Amino acid sequence: MSLITTILGRLVKAAITLLAIAVLNFFLIHAAPGDPAAVLAGEAGAADPLFIAQLRERFGLDQPLYVQLWSYVKNVLTLDLGYSFRQGMPVYDLIAQRLPATLLLTLSSFVISLSLGIAFGVAAAARVGKASDSVLTTIALLFYATPLYWAALMAVLVFSVQLGWLPGFGYETVGSGYSGLARAWDILQHLILPALTLGLFFMAVYMRMTRASMLEVSQMDFVKTARAKGLSGPVIRRRHILRNALLPVVTLAGLQAGQLIGGAVLTETVFAWPGIGRLMFESLEARDYNTILGVFLVSAAMVIVFNILTDIVYRIVDPRIGAKS
């Protein structure tokens, strides 16, 4: 089966999965307690029954649930995610404004966690049983055992408040007027703390998986044959062990994409990072149904894209998978 055929098949499955997720999220959100019209009326200081009824009629909340569902599904199929009554703008435009910040954070964290995890895993496997192996393993477990929100708060307290090395909040310096490379450098400085906080948490998982996988592959017959031919240790690890040991790591990376996006909610909230994770948190407080559903749908789409990319990388790392399928 060719790579293009495989991608097309994955896209068809992805569309069906997204539609099912949209319907499920719709029922879950509407089953939650709270009335968005009452919340909005309360903020306006006019929470009388008549005003609430007018708001419910305006936003279609007075319609039967199946009518709301049918209207929502039709809109989703045309990429119309509804209107945010809290933000006063279409949900599609609102998410489009916030999505680049989330993509920047999650992709940076993914690269940090995967690259450091593989590097430390290879180093630990090469020195198994030695003090350096124990040190690397302990550091990885320490990062993984530390609650993400606590690590984020400590990072702000130490590196921003106490040392003043890096900015602790926001996407860029407000009112700086930077442009070009100066603006890029400013954004990079704001990105370091949230990306490292989120990336180091997941780095521990990839390190443990890489270490265990390399130790397992190193005992296989083809590796023993390479040693018998007189190949050096670094060459064997790079050409024979690491390539095969990466297969479960790639699989795990794809599966953990959803957790990475979930972790971004906490990270964006602590660091005031203006992404869709923080938007979801704000929308949950305001009972902004349309925005919540839109963020959930976009997050699910990001996870599915991560998994499709994982399948492609898997076939590149191990071409036998494409030959078998």
PDB file of C-alpha atoms in Angstrom:
ATOM      1  CA  MET A   1       0.000   0.000   0.000  1.00  0.00           C
ATOM      2  CA  SER A   2       1.459   3.368  -1.033  1.00  0.00           C
ATOM      3  CA  LEU A   3       2.004   6.224   1.376  1.00  0.00           C
ATOM      4  CA  ILE A   4      -0.540   8.437  -0.414  1.00  0.00           C
ATOM      5  CA  THR A   5      -3.222   5.737  -0.171  1.00  0.00           C
ATOM      6  CA  THR A   6      -2.482   5.332   3.513  1.00  0.00           C
ATOM      7  CA  ILE A   7      -2.752   9.086   4.132  1.00  0.00           C
ATOM      8  CA  LEU A   8      -6.061   9.291   2.255  1.00  0.00           C
ATOM      9  CA  GLY A   9      -7.433   6.410   4.308  1.00  0.00           C
ATOM     10  CA  ARG A  10      -6.323   8.100   7.525  1.00  0.00           C
ATOM     11  CA  LEU A  11      -7.980  11.371   6.435  1.00  0.00           C
ATOM     12  CA  VAL A  12     -11.311   9.648   5.812  1.00  0.00           C
ATOM     13  CA  LYS A  13     -11.150   8.011   9.247  1.00  0.00           C
ATOM     14  CA  ALA A  14     -10.128  11.326  10.757  1.00  0.00           C
ATOM     15  CA  ALA A  15     -13.184  13.089   9.312  1.00  0.00           C
ATOM     16  CA  ILE A  16     -15.523  10.431  10.728  1.00  0.00           C
ATOM     17  CA  THR A  17     -13.759  10.562  14.095  1.00  0.00           C
ATOM     18  CA  LEU A  18     -13.982  14.353  14.267  1.00  0.00           C
ATOM     19  CA  LEU A  19     -17.701  14.260  13.512  1.00  0.00           C
ATOM     20  CA  ALA A  20     -18.257  11.687  16.265  1.00  0.00           C
ATOM     21  CA  ILE A  21     -16.189  13.783  18.697  1.00  0.00           C
ATOM     22  CA  ALA A  22     -18.191  16.897  17.813  1.00  0.00           C
ATOM     23  CA  VAL A  23     -21.481  15.122  18.600  1.00  0.00           C
ATOM     24  CA  LEU A  24     -20.146  13.609  21.829  1.00  0.00           C
ATOM     25  CA  ASN A  25     -18.739  16.931  23.026  1.00  0.00           C
ATOM     26  CA  PHE A  26     -22.054  18.616  22.266  1.00  0.00           C
ATOM     27  CA  PHE A  27     -23.958  16.271  24.573  1.00  0.00           C
ATOM     28  CA  LEU A  28     -21.295  16.420  27.300  1.00  0.00           C
ATOM     29  CA  ILE A  29     -21.219  20.221  27.340  1.00  0.00           C
ATOM     30  CA  HIS A  30     -25.000  20.517  27.452  1.00  0.00           C
ATOM     31  CA  ALA A  31     -25.163  17.930  30.229  1.00  0.00           C
ATOM     32  CA  ALA A  32     -22.924  20.071  32.434  1.00  0.00           C
ATOM     33  CA  PRO A  33     -24.616  22.284  35.046  1.00  0.00           C
ATOM     34  CA  GLY A  34     -24.964  26.004  34.479  1.00  0.00           C
ATOM     35  CA  ASP A  35     -26.805  28.265  32.056  1.00  0.00           C
ATOM     36  CA  PRO A  36     -24.683  30.545  29.840  1.00  0.00           C
ATOM     37  CA  ALA A  37     -27.591  32.973  29.492  1.00  0.00           C
ATOM     38  CA  ALA A  38     -27.826  33.294  33.289  1.00  0.00           C
ATOM     39  CA  VAL A  39     -24.061  33.855  33.533  1.00  0.00           C
ATOM     40  CA  LEU A  40     -24.136  36.555  30.864  1.00  0.00           C
ATOM     41  CA  ALA A  41     -27.183  38.208  32.407  1.00  0.00           C
ATOM     42  CA  GLY A  42     -25.531  38.193  35.821  1.00  0.00           C
ATOM     43  CA  GLU A  43     -22.450  39.921  34.439  1.00  0.00           C
ATOM     44  CA  ALA A  44     -24.704  42.529  32.832  1.00  0.00           C
ATOM     45  CA  GLY A  45     -26.404  43.167  36.192  1.00  0.00           C
ATOM     46  CA  ALA A  46     -29.859  42.325  34.847  1.00  0.00           C
ATOM     47  CA  ALA A  47     -30.507  38.729  35.852  1.00  0.00           C
ATOM     48  CA  ASP A  48     -34.306  38.911  35.700  1.00  0.00           C
ATOM     49  CA  PRO A  49     -36.202  35.984  34.064  1.00  0.00           C
ATOM     50  CA  LEU A  50     -37.380  38.052  31.075  1.00  0.00           C
ATOM     51  CA  PHE A  51     -33.867  39.180  30.160  1.00  0.00           C
ATOM     52  CA  ILE A  52     -32.535  35.631  30.555  1.00  0.00           C
ATOM     53  CA  ALA A  53     -35.321  34.318  28.315  1.00  0.00           C
ATOM     54  CA  GLN A  54     -34.444  36.909  25.677  1.00  0.00           C
ATOM     55  CA  LEU A  55     -30.788  35.865  25.802  1.00  0.00           C
ATOM     56  CA  ARG A  56     -31.699  32.180  25.481  1.00  0.00           C
ATOM     57  CA  GLU A  57     -33.840  32.971  22.439  1.00  0.00           C
ATOM     58  CA  ARG A  58     -31.094  35.136  20.917  1.00  0.00           C
ATOM     59  CA  PHE A  59     -28.472  32.396  21.156  1.00  0.00           C
ATOM     60  CA  GLY A  60     -30.834  29.547  20.266  1.00  0.00           C
ATOM     61  CA  LEU A  61     -30.677  27.952  23.706  1.00  0.00           C
ATOM     62  CA  ASP A  62     -34.486  27.811  23.917  1.00  0.00           C
ATOM     63  CA  GLN A  63     -34.626  25.310  21.042  1.00  0.00           C
ATOM     64  CA  PRO A  64     -34.957  21.545  21.690  1.00  0.00           C
ATOM     65  CA  LEU A  65     -31.631  19.776  22.105  1.00  0.00           C
ATOM     66  CA  TYR A  66     -31.930  17.811  18.854  1.00  0.00           C
ATOM     67  CA  VAL A  67     -32.570  21.042  16.933  1.00  0.00           C
ATOM     68  CA  GLN A  68     -29.471  22.631  18.487  1.00  0.00           C
ATOM     69  CA  LEU A  69     -27.448  19.516  17.651  1.00  0.00           C
ATOM     70  CA  TRP A  70     -28.566  19.458  14.016  1.00  0.00           C
ATOM     71  CA  SER A  71     -27.798  23.152  13.640  1.00  0.00           C
ATOM     72  CA  TYR A  72     -24.376  22.667  15.250  1.00  0.00           C
ATOM     73  CA  VAL A  73     -23.415  19.705  13.040  1.00  0.00           C
ATOM     74  CA  LYS A  74     -24.451  21.569   9.873  1.00  0.00           C
ATOM     75  CA  ASN A  75     -22.379  24.559  10.913  1.00  0.00           C
ATOM     76  CA  VAL A  76     -19.345  22.397  11.739  1.00  0.00           C
ATOM     77  CA  LEU A  77     -19.459  20.798   8.287  1.00  0.00           C
ATOM     78  CA  THR A  78     -19.130  24.300   6.805  1.00  0.00           C
ATOM     79  CA  LEU A  79     -16.389  25.291   9.331  1.00  0.00           C
ATOM     80  CA  ASP A  80     -18.820  27.615  11.089  1.00  0.00           C
ATOM     81  CA  LEU A  81     -18.088  27.147  14.796  1.00  0.00           C
ATOM     82  CA  GLY A  82     -20.730  29.596  15.957  1.00  0.00           C
ATOM     83  CA  TYR A  83     -20.539  32.903  17.788  1.00  0.00           C
ATOM     84  CA  SER A  84     -18.920  33.610  21.144  1.00  0.00           C
ATOM     85  CA  PHE A  85     -21.346  35.641  23.192  1.00  0.00           C
ATOM     86  CA  ARG A  86     -18.628  36.283  25.797  1.00  0.00           C
ATOM     87  CA  GLN A  87     -15.957  37.554  23.399  1.00  0.00           C
ATOM     88  CA  GLY A  88     -18.374  39.147  20.960  1.00  0.00           C
ATOM     89  CA  MET A  89     -16.895  37.597  17.818  1.00  0.00           C
ATOM     90  CA  PRO A  90     -17.106  34.394  15.719  1.00  0.00           C
ATOM     91  CA  VAL A  91     -15.490  31.379  17.384  1.00  0.00           C
ATOM     92  CA  TYR A  92     -13.554  30.564  14.202  1.00  0.00           C
ATOM     93  CA  ASP A  93     -11.887  33.997  14.230  1.00  0.00           C
ATOM     94  CA  LEU A  94     -11.256  33.763  17.967  1.00  0.00           C
ATOM     95  CA  ILE A  95      -9.526  30.386  17.693  1.00  0.00           C
ATOM     96  CA  ALA A  96      -7.594  31.524  14.626  1.00  0.00           C
ATOM     97  CA  GLN A  97      -6.143  34.350  16.739  1.00  0.00           C
ATOM     98  CA  ARG A  98      -5.143  32.037  19.606  1.00  0.00           C
ATOM     99  CA  LEU A  99      -4.096  28.896  17.706  1.00  0.00           C
ATOM    100  CA  PRO A 100      -0.638  30.094  16.505  1.00  0.00           C
ATOM    101  CA  ALA A 101       0.468  30.677  20.109  1.00  0.00           C
ATOM    102  CA  THR A 102      -0.642  27.173  21.135  1.00  0.00           C
ATOM    103  CA  LEU A 103       1.017  25.563  18.115  1.00  0.00           C
ATOM    104  CA  LEU A 104       4.244  27.409  18.885  1.00  0.00           C
ATOM    105  CA  LEU A 105       4.169  26.258  22.513  1.00  0.00           C
ATOM    106  CA  THR A 106       3.178  22.629  21.888  1.00  0.00           C
ATOM    107  CA  LEU A 107       5.552  22.086  18.969  1.00  0.00           C
ATOM    108  CA  SER A 108       8.453  23.670  20.873  1.00  0.00           C
ATOM    109  CA  SER A 109       7.677  21.518  23.916  1.00  0.00           C
ATOM    110  CA  PHE A 110       7.372  18.433  21.719  1.00  0.00           C
ATOM    111  CA  VAL A 111      10.770  19.033  20.114  1.00  0.00           C
ATOM    112  CA  ILE A 112      12.373  19.681  23.508  1.00  0.00           C
ATOM    113  CA  SER A 113      10.854  16.621  25.168  1.00  0.00           C
ATOM    114  CA  LEU A 114      11.537  14.239  22.283  1.00  0.00           C
ATOM    115  CA  SER A 115      15.092  15.378  21.510  1.00  0.00           C
ATOM    116  CA  LEU A 116      16.214  15.526  25.147  1.00  0.00           C
ATOM    117  CA  GLY A 117      14.401  12.309  25.969  1.00  0.00           C
ATOM    118  CA  ILE A 118      16.078  10.381  23.165  1.00  0.00           C
ATOM    119  CA  ALA A 119      19.502  11.916  23.880  1.00  0.00           C
ATOM    120  CA  PHE A 120      19.364  11.157  27.600  1.00  0.00           C
ATOM    121  CA  GLY A 121      17.903   7.701  26.932  1.00  0.00           C
ATOM    122  CA  VAL A 122      20.765   6.837  24.578  1.00  0.00           C
ATOM    123  CA  ALA A 123      23.315   8.152  27.090  1.00  0.00           C
ATOM    124  CA  ALA A 124      21.765   6.176  29.943  1.00  0.00           C
ATOM    125  CA  ALA A 125      21.595   2.967  27.899  1.00  0.00           C
ATOM    126  CA  ALA A 126      25.256   3.341  26.887  1.00  0.00           C
ATOM    127  CA  ARG A 127      26.221   3.623  30.572  1.00  0.00           C
ATOM    128  CA  VAL A 128      23.736   1.174  32.073  1.00  0.00           C
ATOM    129  CA  GLY A 129      24.518   0.257  35.659  1.00  0.00           C
ATOM    130  CA  LYS A 130      26.907   3.167  36.150  1.00  0.00           C
ATOM    131  CA  ALA A 131      26.509   6.289  38.285  1.00  0.00           C
ATOM    132  CA  SER A 132      25.676   8.484  35.263  1.00  0.00           C
ATOM    133  CA  ASP A 133      22.814   6.121  34.377  1.00  0.00           C
ATOM    134  CA  SER A 134      21.375   6.469  37.868  1.00  0.00           C
ATOM    135  CA  VAL A 135      21.753  10.257  37.798  1.00  0.00           C
ATOM    136  CA  LEU A 136      19.971  10.641  34.454  1.00  0.00           C
ATOM    137  CA  THR A 137      17.184   8.271  35.501  1.00  0.00           C
ATOM    138  CA  THR A 138      16.684  10.103  38.795  1.00  0.00           C
ATOM    139  CA  ILE A 139      16.537  13.502  37.086  1.00  0.00           C
ATOM    140  CA  ALA A 140      13.974  12.198  34.592  1.00  0.00           C
ATOM    141  CA  LEU A 141      11.772  10.745  37.325  1.00  0.00           C
ATOM    142  CA  LEU A 142      12.034  13.996  39.279  1.00  0.00           C
ATOM    143  CA  PHE A 143      10.703  16.013  36.342  1.00  0.00           C
ATOM    144  CA  TYR A 144       7.917  13.501  35.726  1.00  0.00           C
ATOM    145  CA  ALA A 145       6.863  13.291  39.390  1.00  0.00           C
ATOM    146  CA  THR A 146       6.668  17.067  39.825  1.00  0.00           C
ATOM    147  CA  PRO A 147       3.132  18.466  39.251  1.00  0.00           C
ATOM    148  CA  LEU A 148       3.083  20.566  36.111  1.00  0.00           C
ATOM    149  CA  TYR A 149       1.406  23.593  37.665  1.00  0.00           C
ATOM    150  CA  TRP A 150       3.864  23.604  40.605  1.00  0.00           C
ATOM    151  CA  ALA A 151       6.853  23.390  38.261  1.00  0.00           C
ATOM    152  CA  ALA A 152       5.420  26.279  36.246  1.00  0.00           C
ATOM    153  CA  LEU A 153       4.929  28.438  39.337  1.00  0.00           C
ATOM    154  CA  MET A 154       8.438  27.660  40.613  1.00  0.00           C
ATOM    155  CA  ALA A 155       9.913  28.483  37.200  1.00  0.00           C
ATOM    156  CA  VAL A 156       8.248  31.899  37.288  1.00  0.00           C
ATOM    157  CA  LEU A 157       9.288  32.508  40.892  1.00  0.00           C
ATOM    158  CA  VAL A 158      12.942  31.541  40.384  1.00  0.00           C
ATOM    159  CA  PHE A 159      13.862  32.571  36.849  1.00  0.00           C
ATOM    160  CA  SER A 160      11.563  35.576  36.452  1.00  0.00           C
ATOM    161  CA  VAL A 161      10.858  37.049  39.879  1.00  0.00           C
ATOM    162  CA  GLN A 162      14.061  36.208  41.777  1.00  0.00           C
ATOM    163  CA  LEU A 163      16.753  36.100  39.074  1.00  0.00           C
ATOM    164  CA  GLY A 164      15.062  38.258  36.444  1.00  0.00           C
ATOM    165  CA  TRP A 165      16.572  36.226  33.619  1.00  0.00           C
ATOM    166  CA  LEU A 166      13.395  35.636  31.622  1.00  0.00           C
ATOM    167  CA  PRO A 167       9.911  37.151  31.373  1.00  0.00           C
ATOM    168  CA  GLY A 168       7.374  35.100  33.292  1.00  0.00           C
ATOM    169  CA  PHE A 169       4.084  36.005  31.653  1.00  0.00           C
ATOM    170  CA  GLY A 170       2.580  36.743  28.272  1.00  0.00           C
ATOM    171  CA  TYR A 171       3.427  36.099  24.632  1.00  0.00           C
ATOM    172  CA  GLU A 172       5.469  39.259  24.057  1.00  0.00           C
ATOM    173  CA  THR A 173       6.241  42.549  25.768  1.00  0.00           C
ATOM    174  CA  VAL A 174       3.099  44.690  25.727  1.00  0.00           C
ATOM    175  CA  GLY A 175       3.586  48.049  24.053  1.00  0.00           C
ATOM    176  CA  SER A 176       7.159  47.315  23.002  1.00  0.00           C
ATOM    177  CA  GLY A 177       6.526  48.043  19.341  1.00  0.00           C
ATOM    178  CA  TYR A 178       9.093  45.457  18.266  1.00  0.00           C
ATOM    179  CA  SER A 179       9.122  44.151  14.707  1.00  0.00           C
ATOM    180  CA  GLY A 180      11.160  41.703  12.653  1.00  0.00           C
ATOM    181  CA  LEU A 181      14.006  39.942  14.445  1.00  0.00           C
ATOM    182  CA  ALA A 182      13.553  42.042  17.565  1.00  0.00           C
ATOM    183  CA  ARG A 183       9.952  40.842  17.939  1.00  0.00           C
ATOM    184  CA  ALA A 184      10.986  37.239  17.236  1.00  0.00           C
ATOM    185  CA  TRP A 185      13.648  37.442  19.949  1.00  0.00           C
ATOM    186  CA  ASP A 186      11.131  38.917  22.379  1.00  0.00           C
ATOM    187  CA  ILE A 187       8.656  36.094  21.700  1.00  0.00           C
ATOM    188  CA  LEU A 188      11.442  33.518  22.071  1.00  0.00           C
ATOM    189  CA  GLN A 189      12.341  34.877  25.495  1.00  0.00           C
ATOM    190  CA  HIS A 190       8.701  34.597  26.593  1.00  0.00           C
ATOM    191  CA  LEU A 191       8.517  31.069  25.136  1.00  0.00           C
ATOM    192  CA  ILE A 192      11.492  29.564  26.986  1.00  0.00           C
ATOM    193  CA  LEU A 193       9.915  29.064  30.420  1.00  0.00           C
ATOM    194  CA  PRO A 194       6.538  27.586  29.339  1.00  0.00           C
ATOM    195  CA  ALA A 195       8.118  25.398  26.641  1.00  0.00           C
ATOM    196  CA  LEU A 196      10.769  24.021  29.004  1.00  0.00           C
ATOM    197  CA  THR A 197       8.244  23.465  31.792  1.00  0.00           C
ATOM    198  CA  LEU A 198       5.945  21.467  29.534  1.00  0.00           C
ATOM    199  CA  GLY A 199       8.733  19.751  27.583  1.00  0.00           C
ATOM    200  CA  LEU A 200      10.754  18.541  30.573  1.00  0.00           C
ATOM    201  CA  PHE A 201       7.657  16.905  32.050  1.00  0.00           C
ATOM    202  CA  PHE A 202       7.226  14.660  28.993  1.00  0.00           C
ATOM    203  CA  MET A 203      10.962  14.287  28.412  1.00  0.00           C
ATOM    204  CA  ALA A 204      11.155  11.786  31.274  1.00  0.00           C
ATOM    205  CA  VAL A 205       8.743   9.418  29.538  1.00  0.00           C
ATOM    206  CA  TYR A 206      10.677   9.418  26.267  1.00  0.00           C
ATOM    207  CA  MET A 207      13.968   8.937  28.093  1.00  0.00           C
ATOM    208  CA  ARG A 208      12.732   5.880  29.981  1.00  0.00           C
ATOM    209  CA  MET A 209      11.225   4.403  26.835  1.00  0.00           C
ATOM    210  CA  THR A 210      14.376   5.017  24.767  1.00  0.00           C
ATOM    211  CA  ARG A 211      16.623   3.520  27.440  1.00  0.00           C
ATOM    212  CA  ALA A 212      14.487   0.393  27.864  1.00  0.00           C
ATOM    213  CA  SER A 213      14.056  -0.072  24.118  1.00  0.00           C
ATOM    214  CA  MET A 214      17.776   0.294  23.408  1.00  0.00           C
ATOM    215  CA  LEU A 215      18.675  -2.237  26.093  1.00  0.00           C
ATOM    216  CA  GLU A 216      16.172  -4.678  24.616  1.00  0.00           C
ATOM    217  CA  VAL A 217      17.357  -4.217  21.021  1.00  0.00           C
ATOM    218  CA  SER A 218      21.016  -4.498  22.064  1.00  0.00           C
ATOM    219  CA  GLN A 219      20.429  -8.144  23.020  1.00  0.00           C
ATOM    220  CA  MET A 220      19.063  -9.160  19.615  1.00  0.00           C
ATOM    221  CA  ASP A 221      20.940 -11.421  17.221  1.00  0.00           C
ATOM    222  CA  PHE A 222      21.646  -8.855  14.485  1.00  0.00           C
ATOM    223  CA  VAL A 223      23.375  -6.622  17.054  1.00  0.00           C
ATOM    224  CA  LYS A 224      25.510  -9.545  18.222  1.00  0.00           C
ATOM    225  CA  THR A 225      26.409 -10.188  14.588  1.00  0.00           C
ATOM    226  CA  ALA A 226      27.464  -6.546  14.173  1.00  0.00           C
ATOM    227  CA  ARG A 227      29.689  -6.850  17.234  1.00  0.00           C
ATOM    228  CA  ALA A 228      31.205 -10.067  15.855  1.00  0.00           C
ATOM    229  CA  LYS A 229      32.107  -8.206  12.656  1.00  0.00           C
ATOM    230  CA  GLY A 230      34.206  -5.815  14.711  1.00  0.00           C
ATOM    231  CA  LEU A 231      32.075  -2.675  14.408  1.00  0.00           C
ATOM    232  CA  SER A 232      32.694  -0.071  17.081  1.00  0.00           C
ATOM    233  CA  GLY A 233      30.193   0.604  19.852  1.00  0.00           C
ATOM    234  CA  PRO A 234      29.075   4.068  18.653  1.00  0.00           C
ATOM    235  CA  VAL A 235      28.533   2.750  15.104  1.00  0.00           C
ATOM    236  CA  ILE A 236      26.458  -0.178  16.372  1.00  0.00           C
ATOM    237  CA  ARG A 237      24.350   2.082  18.586  1.00  0.00           C
ATOM    238  CA  ARG A 238      23.744   4.608  15.817  1.00  0.00           C
ATOM    239  CA  ARG A 239      23.179   2.324  12.812  1.00  0.00           C
ATOM    240  CA  HIS A 240      21.646  -0.792  14.347  1.00  0.00           C
ATOM    241  CA  ILE A 241      20.301  -0.226  17.839  1.00  0.00           C
ATOM    242  CA  LEU A 242      18.905   3.324  17.805  1.00  0.00           C
ATOM    243  CA  ARG A 243      17.008   2.999  14.515  1.00  0.00           C
ATOM    244  CA  ASN A 244      15.089  -0.039  15.767  1.00  0.00           C
ATOM    245  CA  ALA A 245      14.729   1.290  19.309  1.00  0.00           C
ATOM    246  CA  LEU A 246      12.994   4.442  18.025  1.00  0.00           C
ATOM    247  CA  LEU A 247       9.890   2.567  16.834  1.00  0.00           C
ATOM    248  CA  PRO A 248       8.144   2.356  20.244  1.00  0.00           C
ATOM    249  CA  VAL A 249       9.301   5.904  21.038  1.00  0.00           C
ATOM    250  CA  VAL A 250       7.645   7.228  17.877  1.00  0.00           C
ATOM    251  CA  THR A 251       4.448   5.370  18.761  1.00  0.00           C
ATOM    252  CA  LEU A 252       4.467   6.791  22.285  1.00  0.00           C
ATOM    253  CA  ALA A 253       5.109  10.301  20.966  1.00  0.00           C
ATOM    254  CA  GLY A 254       2.007  10.123  18.791  1.00  0.00           C
ATOM    255  CA  LEU A 255      -0.139   8.796  21.618  1.00  0.00           C
ATOM    256  CA  GLN A 256       1.049  11.483  24.021  1.00  0.00           C
ATOM    257  CA  ALA A 257       0.227  14.330  21.679  1.00  0.00           C
ATOM    258  CA  GLY A 258      -3.172  14.615  23.346  1.00  0.00           C
ATOM    259  CA  GLN A 259      -1.579  14.830  26.779  1.00  0.00           C
ATOM    260  CA  LEU A 260       0.773  17.521  25.505  1.00  0.00           C
ATOM    261  CA  ILE A 261      -2.183  19.634  24.391  1.00  0.00           C
ATOM    262  CA  GLY A 262      -3.909  18.955  27.712  1.00  0.00           C
ATOM    263  CA  GLY A 263      -0.789  20.028  29.580  1.00  0.00           C
ATOM    264  CA  ALA A 264      -0.780  23.238  27.571  1.00  0.00           C
ATOM    265  CA  VAL A 265      -4.008  24.274  29.328  1.00  0.00           C
ATOM    266  CA  LEU A 266      -2.249  24.445  32.702  1.00  0.00           C
ATOM    267  CA  THR A 267       0.924  25.924  31.244  1.00  0.00           C
ATOM    268  CA  GLU A 268      -0.889  28.637  29.303  1.00  0.00           C
ATOM    269  CA  THR A 269      -2.964  29.541  32.359  1.00  0.00           C
ATOM    270  CA  VAL A 270       0.040  29.889  34.686  1.00  0.00           C
ATOM    271  CA  PHE A 271       2.201  31.785  32.182  1.00  0.00           C
ATOM    272  CA  ALA A 272      -0.707  33.859  30.778  1.00  0.00           C
ATOM    273  CA  TRP A 273       0.139  32.461  27.351  1.00  0.00           C
ATOM    274  CA  PRO A 274      -2.621  33.568  24.932  1.00  0.00           C
ATOM    275  CA  GLY A 275      -3.377  30.181  23.371  1.00  0.00           C
ATOM    276  CA  ILE A 276      -6.492  28.055  22.989  1.00  0.00           C
ATOM    277  CA  GLY A 277      -5.760  26.274  26.275  1.00  0.00           C
ATOM    278  CA  ARG A 278      -6.194  29.480  28.226  1.00  0.00           C
ATOM    279  CA  LEU A 279      -9.167  30.353  26.014  1.00  0.00           C
ATOM    280  CA  MET A 280     -10.823  27.062  26.978  1.00  0.00           C
ATOM    281  CA  PHE A 281     -10.271  27.770  30.672  1.00  0.00           C
ATOM    282  CA  GLU A 282     -11.819  31.228  30.346  1.00  0.00           C
ATOM    283  CA  SER A 283     -14.741  29.855  28.333  1.00  0.00           C
ATOM    284  CA  LEU A 284     -15.460  27.158  30.905  1.00  0.00           C
ATOM    285  CA  GLU A 285     -15.785  29.809  33.596  1.00  0.00           C
ATOM    286  CA  ALA A 286     -18.160  31.826  31.408  1.00  0.00           C
ATOM    287  CA  ARG A 287     -20.199  28.800  30.181  1.00  0.00           C
ATOM    288  CA  ASP A 288     -19.403  29.908  26.625  1.00  0.00           C
ATOM    289  CA  TYR A 289     -20.674  26.726  24.933  1.00  0.00           C
ATOM    290  CA  ASN A 290     -19.766  27.600  21.359  1.00  0.00           C
ATOM    291  CA  THR A 291     -16.192  28.522  22.210  1.00  0.00           C
ATOM    292  CA  ILE A 292     -15.721  25.412  24.372  1.00  0.00           C
ATOM    293  CA  LEU A 293     -17.021  23.168  21.601  1.00  0.00           C
ATOM    294  CA  GLY A 294     -14.810  24.920  19.054  1.00  0.00           C
ATOM    295  CA  VAL A 295     -11.684  24.542  21.187  1.00  0.00           C
ATOM    296  CA  PHE A 296     -12.469  20.876  21.867  1.00  0.00           C
ATOM    297  CA  LEU A 297     -12.937  20.238  18.157  1.00  0.00           C
ATOM    298  CA  VAL A 298      -9.700  21.984  17.171  1.00  0.00           C
ATOM    299  CA  SER A 299      -7.802  20.165  19.935  1.00  0.00           C
ATOM    300  CA  ALA A 300      -9.135  16.827  18.697  1.00  0.00           C
ATOM    301  CA  ALA A 301      -8.104  17.730  15.155  1.00  0.00           C
ATOM    302  CA  MET A 302      -4.584  18.539  16.381  1.00  0.00           C
ATOM    303  CA  VAL A 303      -4.338  15.146  18.100  1.00  0.00           C
ATOM    304  CA  ILE A 304      -5.504  13.372  14.949  1.00  0.00           C
ATOM    305  CA  VAL A 305      -2.967  15.276  12.835  1.00  0.00           C
ATOM    306  CA  PHE A 306      -0.229  14.275  15.298  1.00  0.00           C
ATOM    307  CA  ASN A 307      -1.252  10.632  14.940  1.00  0.00           C
ATOM    308  CA  ILE A 308      -1.269  10.804  11.127  1.00  0.00           C
ATOM    309  CA  LEU A 309       2.216  12.330  11.199  1.00  0.00           C
ATOM    310  CA  THR A 310       3.256   9.538  13.574  1.00  0.00           C
ATOM    311  CA  ASP A 311       2.096   6.928  11.061  1.00  0.00           C
ATOM    312  CA  ILE A 312       4.113   8.639   8.320  1.00  0.00           C
ATOM    313  CA  VAL A 313       7.253   8.854  10.466  1.00  0.00           C
ATOM    314  CA  TYR A 314       6.775   5.227  11.507  1.00  0.00           C
ATOM    315  CA  ARG A 315       6.813   4.123   7.877  1.00  0.00           C
ATOM    316  CA  ILE A 316       9.935   6.208   7.236  1.00  0.00           C
ATOM    317  CA  VAL A 317      11.770   4.769  10.248  1.00  0.00           C
ATOM    318  CA  ASP A 318      10.739   1.208   9.403  1.00  0.00           C
ATOM    319  CA  PRO A 319       9.929   0.757   5.674  1.00  0.00           C
ATOM    320  CA  ARG A 320       8.851  -2.835   6.363  1.00  0.00           C
ATOM    321  CA  ILE A 321       5.559  -1.500   7.734  1.00  0.00           C
ATOM    322  CA  GLY A 322       4.640  -0.039   4.353  1.00  0.00           C
ATOM    323  CA  ALA A 323       5.622  -3.278   2.604  1.00  0.00           C
ATOM    324  CA  LYS A 324       3.458  -5.367   4.956  1.00  0.00           C
ATOM    325  CA  SER A 325       0.424  -3.109   4.646  1.00  0.00           C
TER     326      SER A 325
END
